[in-house]
XYZ file of C-alpha atoms in Angstrom:
288
model
C 167.335 -95.877 -66.802
C 165.757 -92.928 -68.577
C 166.545 -89.290 -68.179
C 164.154 -87.348 -66.009
C 161.774 -85.119 -67.991
C 162.804 -81.475 -68.106
C 161.320 -79.207 -65.471
C 158.604 -77.107 -67.072
C 159.035 -73.338 -66.862
C 157.124 -71.640 -64.069
C 155.979 -68.088 -63.449
C 155.639 -68.685 -59.700
C 158.627 -66.546 -58.550
C 157.603 -63.699 -60.850
C 153.966 -63.851 -59.716
C 155.075 -63.918 -56.085
C 157.156 -60.779 -56.625
C 154.195 -59.063 -58.302
C 151.876 -60.093 -55.472
C 154.192 -58.425 -52.965
C 153.577 -55.088 -54.688
C 155.178 -53.280 -57.614
C 155.722 -49.705 -58.726
C 155.717 -49.042 -62.480
C 157.378 -45.969 -63.973
C 156.047 -45.019 -67.410
C 159.073 -43.828 -69.395
C 157.179 -42.591 -72.466
C 156.271 -39.080 -73.516
C 152.649 -38.441 -74.600
C 151.776 -38.605 -78.285
C 149.870 -35.484 -79.277
C 149.622 -32.907 -82.038
C 152.329 -30.251 -81.832
C 154.748 -32.268 -79.701
C 158.520 -32.016 -80.344
C 159.762 -33.921 -83.377
C 163.138 -34.284 -85.040
C 163.348 -32.244 -88.262
C 164.411 -35.444 -90.042
C 161.043 -37.141 -89.494
C 157.369 -36.513 -90.284
C 155.429 -35.404 -87.218
C 152.494 -36.873 -85.340
C 148.908 -36.054 -86.236
C 145.680 -37.394 -84.776
C 142.153 -36.408 -85.769
C 138.760 -37.794 -84.869
C 137.167 -39.173 -88.021
C 133.993 -40.385 -86.383
C 132.408 -38.655 -83.407
C 129.683 -39.766 -81.058
C 126.387 -38.812 -82.610
C 127.616 -39.021 -86.212
C 125.762 -42.295 -86.310
C 123.518 -43.786 -83.660
C 122.548 -47.450 -83.405
C 118.937 -48.507 -82.777
C 119.747 -49.063 -79.073
C 121.055 -45.498 -78.708
C 124.767 -46.342 -78.679
C 127.416 -44.746 -80.873
C 131.155 -45.020 -81.456
C 134.079 -42.699 -82.103
C 137.417 -43.372 -83.791
C 140.464 -41.548 -85.065
C 143.032 -41.414 -87.821
C 146.676 -41.384 -86.685
C 149.495 -40.368 -89.026
C 153.028 -40.606 -87.699
C 156.582 -41.407 -88.612
C 158.241 -44.420 -87.016
C 160.714 -42.168 -85.176
C 158.261 -39.843 -83.458
C 157.704 -39.559 -79.724
C 159.281 -42.196 -77.500
C 160.560 -44.797 -79.963
C 163.251 -47.374 -80.645
C 165.551 -47.446 -83.668
C 165.956 -50.634 -85.678
C 169.441 -51.431 -86.974
C 168.179 -50.624 -90.486
C 167.754 -46.978 -89.446
C 171.383 -46.009 -90.164
C 174.018 -46.999 -92.707
C 177.638 -46.084 -93.382
C 179.113 -46.101 -96.871
C 176.029 -47.994 -98.029
C 176.325 -50.775 -95.430
C 174.099 -51.747 -92.507
C 175.202 -53.534 -89.351
C 176.793 -56.845 -90.256
C 177.874 -55.602 -93.680
C 174.471 -55.896 -95.362
C 174.038 -53.811 -98.499
C 171.563 -51.051 -97.586
C 170.308 -50.466 -101.131
C 169.597 -54.143 -101.633
C 167.988 -54.538 -98.199
C 165.472 -51.729 -98.812
C 164.232 -53.011 -102.189
C 160.448 -53.261 -102.306
C 159.846 -50.410 -99.895
C 160.679 -52.217 -96.656
C 163.805 -53.728 -95.158
C 164.481 -57.407 -95.680
C 167.073 -57.404 -92.870
C 167.225 -55.584 -89.533
C 163.593 -54.435 -89.711
C 161.974 -53.331 -86.464
C 159.824 -56.457 -86.599
C 162.972 -58.528 -85.965
C 163.651 -56.810 -82.621
C 162.331 -59.088 -79.860
C 160.528 -57.745 -76.797
C 162.930 -56.622 -74.091
C 162.323 -57.918 -70.570
C 165.656 -57.458 -68.861
C 167.644 -55.508 -66.315
C 167.581 -51.768 -66.811
C 170.217 -49.414 -65.414
C 169.788 -45.663 -64.960
C 172.881 -43.467 -65.173
C 171.844 -39.993 -64.039
C 174.555 -37.826 -65.554
C 172.748 -34.613 -64.632
C 172.741 -35.646 -60.950
C 176.411 -36.615 -61.194
C 177.056 -33.017 -62.272
C 174.961 -31.696 -59.393
C 172.305 -30.177 -61.653
C 168.717 -30.820 -62.763
C 169.514 -30.353 -66.473
C 172.812 -30.626 -68.328
C 173.914 -27.578 -70.283
C 172.679 -27.247 -73.854
C 175.015 -29.026 -76.271
C 177.018 -30.715 -73.507
C 178.909 -33.802 -74.699
C 178.663 -36.722 -72.254
C 181.987 -38.557 -72.081
C 182.966 -42.032 -70.953
C 184.279 -40.444 -67.750
C 180.844 -38.883 -67.138
C 179.208 -42.303 -67.434
C 181.758 -43.886 -65.106
C 181.111 -41.101 -62.591
C 177.331 -41.610 -62.836
C 177.797 -45.376 -62.430
C 179.850 -44.788 -59.267
C 177.092 -42.541 -57.949
C 174.449 -45.163 -58.742
C 176.507 -48.063 -57.412
C 175.784 -50.139 -60.513
C 177.569 -50.700 -63.831
C 175.786 -51.644 -67.097
C 176.467 -55.228 -68.137
C 175.829 -57.735 -70.943
C 172.285 -57.562 -72.380
C 171.209 -54.709 -70.087
C 169.356 -51.637 -71.302
C 171.109 -48.493 -70.104
C 169.137 -45.268 -69.713
C 171.068 -41.989 -69.580
C 169.385 -39.017 -67.929
C 170.319 -35.485 -68.983
C 167.244 -33.771 -67.494
C 166.333 -32.467 -70.961
C 162.822 -33.965 -70.702
C 161.963 -30.999 -68.507
C 161.916 -28.936 -71.718
C 159.415 -31.251 -73.449
C 156.522 -28.777 -73.281
C 158.540 -26.167 -75.219
C 159.132 -27.848 -78.582
C 161.626 -25.271 -79.845
C 163.736 -25.414 -76.678
C 163.563 -29.208 -76.547
C 164.680 -29.720 -80.161
C 167.354 -27.107 -79.419
C 168.584 -26.306 -82.913
C 169.967 -22.922 -81.879
C 171.293 -23.999 -78.474
C 172.318 -27.598 -79.009
C 171.176 -30.604 -76.956
C 173.207 -32.615 -74.428
C 173.988 -36.224 -75.246
C 176.497 -39.003 -75.696
C 179.806 -38.489 -77.450
C 181.470 -41.329 -79.335
C 183.638 -42.179 -76.326
C 180.543 -42.597 -74.146
C 178.831 -44.708 -76.812
C 181.877 -46.997 -77.020
C 182.023 -47.245 -73.189
C 178.469 -48.600 -73.118
C 178.825 -50.832 -76.181
C 181.983 -52.372 -74.714
C 179.878 -53.498 -71.756
C 177.522 -55.394 -74.028
C 174.305 -53.429 -73.550
C 171.539 -54.268 -76.013
C 170.022 -50.779 -76.090
C 170.700 -47.258 -74.854
C 167.936 -44.783 -74.097
C 167.923 -41.105 -73.217
C 165.575 -38.202 -72.576
C 166.527 -36.283 -75.729
C 165.703 -36.266 -79.415
C 168.761 -38.223 -80.605
C 170.495 -39.710 -77.503
C 173.742 -38.220 -78.786
C 175.226 -34.727 -78.432
C 173.774 -32.123 -80.793
C 176.040 -29.043 -81.060
C 174.496 -25.576 -81.355
C 173.293 -24.568 -84.834
C 174.222 -27.955 -86.345
C 170.988 -29.868 -85.822
C 171.030 -33.471 -87.002
C 173.392 -32.883 -89.918
C 175.918 -35.403 -88.578
C 175.093 -38.193 -86.100
C 178.303 -40.111 -85.337
C 176.868 -41.957 -82.327
C 174.050 -43.347 -84.483
C 176.706 -44.711 -86.826
C 178.817 -46.095 -83.977
C 175.961 -47.859 -82.219
C 173.497 -48.852 -84.956
C 175.973 -49.661 -87.735
C 179.231 -50.626 -86.054
C 178.091 -52.160 -82.762
C 174.498 -53.332 -83.275
C 173.100 -51.451 -80.261
C 169.564 -50.038 -80.439
C 168.706 -46.461 -79.472
C 165.591 -45.381 -77.553
C 164.840 -41.679 -77.942
C 162.508 -39.097 -76.365
C 162.217 -40.880 -73.005
C 160.848 -39.366 -69.808
C 163.166 -40.399 -66.977
C 162.080 -37.858 -64.375
C 159.933 -39.976 -62.048
C 162.360 -42.880 -62.261
C 165.254 -40.600 -61.316
C 163.229 -39.104 -58.463
C 162.724 -42.611 -57.064
C 166.536 -42.979 -56.805
C 166.285 -46.351 -58.556
C 169.549 -47.421 -60.186
C 168.443 -50.836 -61.483
C 165.024 -52.234 -62.295
C 163.089 -54.582 -64.534
C 162.903 -52.960 -67.962
C 160.044 -53.836 -70.333
C 159.718 -52.709 -73.956
C 158.085 -54.213 -77.026
C 158.281 -52.619 -80.491
C 155.310 -52.759 -82.845
C 155.743 -55.502 -85.459
C 156.012 -53.134 -88.414
C 157.342 -55.417 -91.137
C 160.582 -54.036 -92.523
C 160.280 -50.751 -90.613
C 163.197 -48.700 -89.331
C 161.688 -47.758 -85.971
C 158.644 -48.049 -83.758
C 156.828 -45.964 -81.164
C 157.096 -47.669 -77.757
C 155.908 -47.253 -74.177
C 158.841 -48.503 -72.086
C 158.305 -49.375 -68.433
C 160.589 -49.591 -65.411
C 159.227 -52.008 -62.804
C 160.343 -52.051 -59.174
C 159.118 -53.856 -56.106
C 157.259 -51.648 -53.674
C 159.987 -52.204 -51.074
C 162.782 -51.153 -53.424
C 160.868 -47.990 -54.337
C 160.403 -46.848 -50.747
C 162.549 -43.941 -49.526
C 165.713 -45.068 -47.761
C 164.450 -43.990 -44.336
C 161.360 -46.239 -44.718
C 163.272 -49.421 -45.541
């Protein structure tokens, strides 16, 4: 008697769910000249190098193209574990100086981060405080996250991606206010970071420049949550997200999709994360 052959994987249930109707929330900010950018990173620049009419083919057609110059941590992006070190060590104890020899990282590069297709959870801390936007420089605590989870009726779990809404994306079109050097920026404290890491999440995203709390007039001089998550716990950070339409839909959990660019040995990558819901789950409560 021989063992039965393994059942081949099938996309049928997924395709059936898609056929029933989906709603996709784009969680990325637009990439454009002059957009907000952390002072620690080179900004984004795009320029047309070839314009229609610069050259015309015999059949009358022409083409245009552009040059894009950007840092890896500009706009909506994900941090690789090579992005931060502590006392010269990366996550897992790797020697940072040795790992970056040759101008790119031999361990923990962004190219080693697999695509994420998993459950996403939204914790709307601003809503839990009864406001559209948290106060500048507010430090989100573990208790704040627990309160937001109670409000949402869902708790982040192993291998989830947890998105934390502060409402700060509403300041995106005012770069100075959004970066908030003078005022500070709301974000996670170390207790909140540990609360999420203890639940086994693979990544944490937020609608701010650094995910973590930035006190007034201190800028990015010290980033303890980056150290806690990237170096100590191996949890990726997704920065500069736009969570407004997702929050307005009242969705607490969803299919989360994100794929970093395969930049060999890079420390981060621009991304366009998506939250996918069935049409039924996106309908207002009174229509269900």
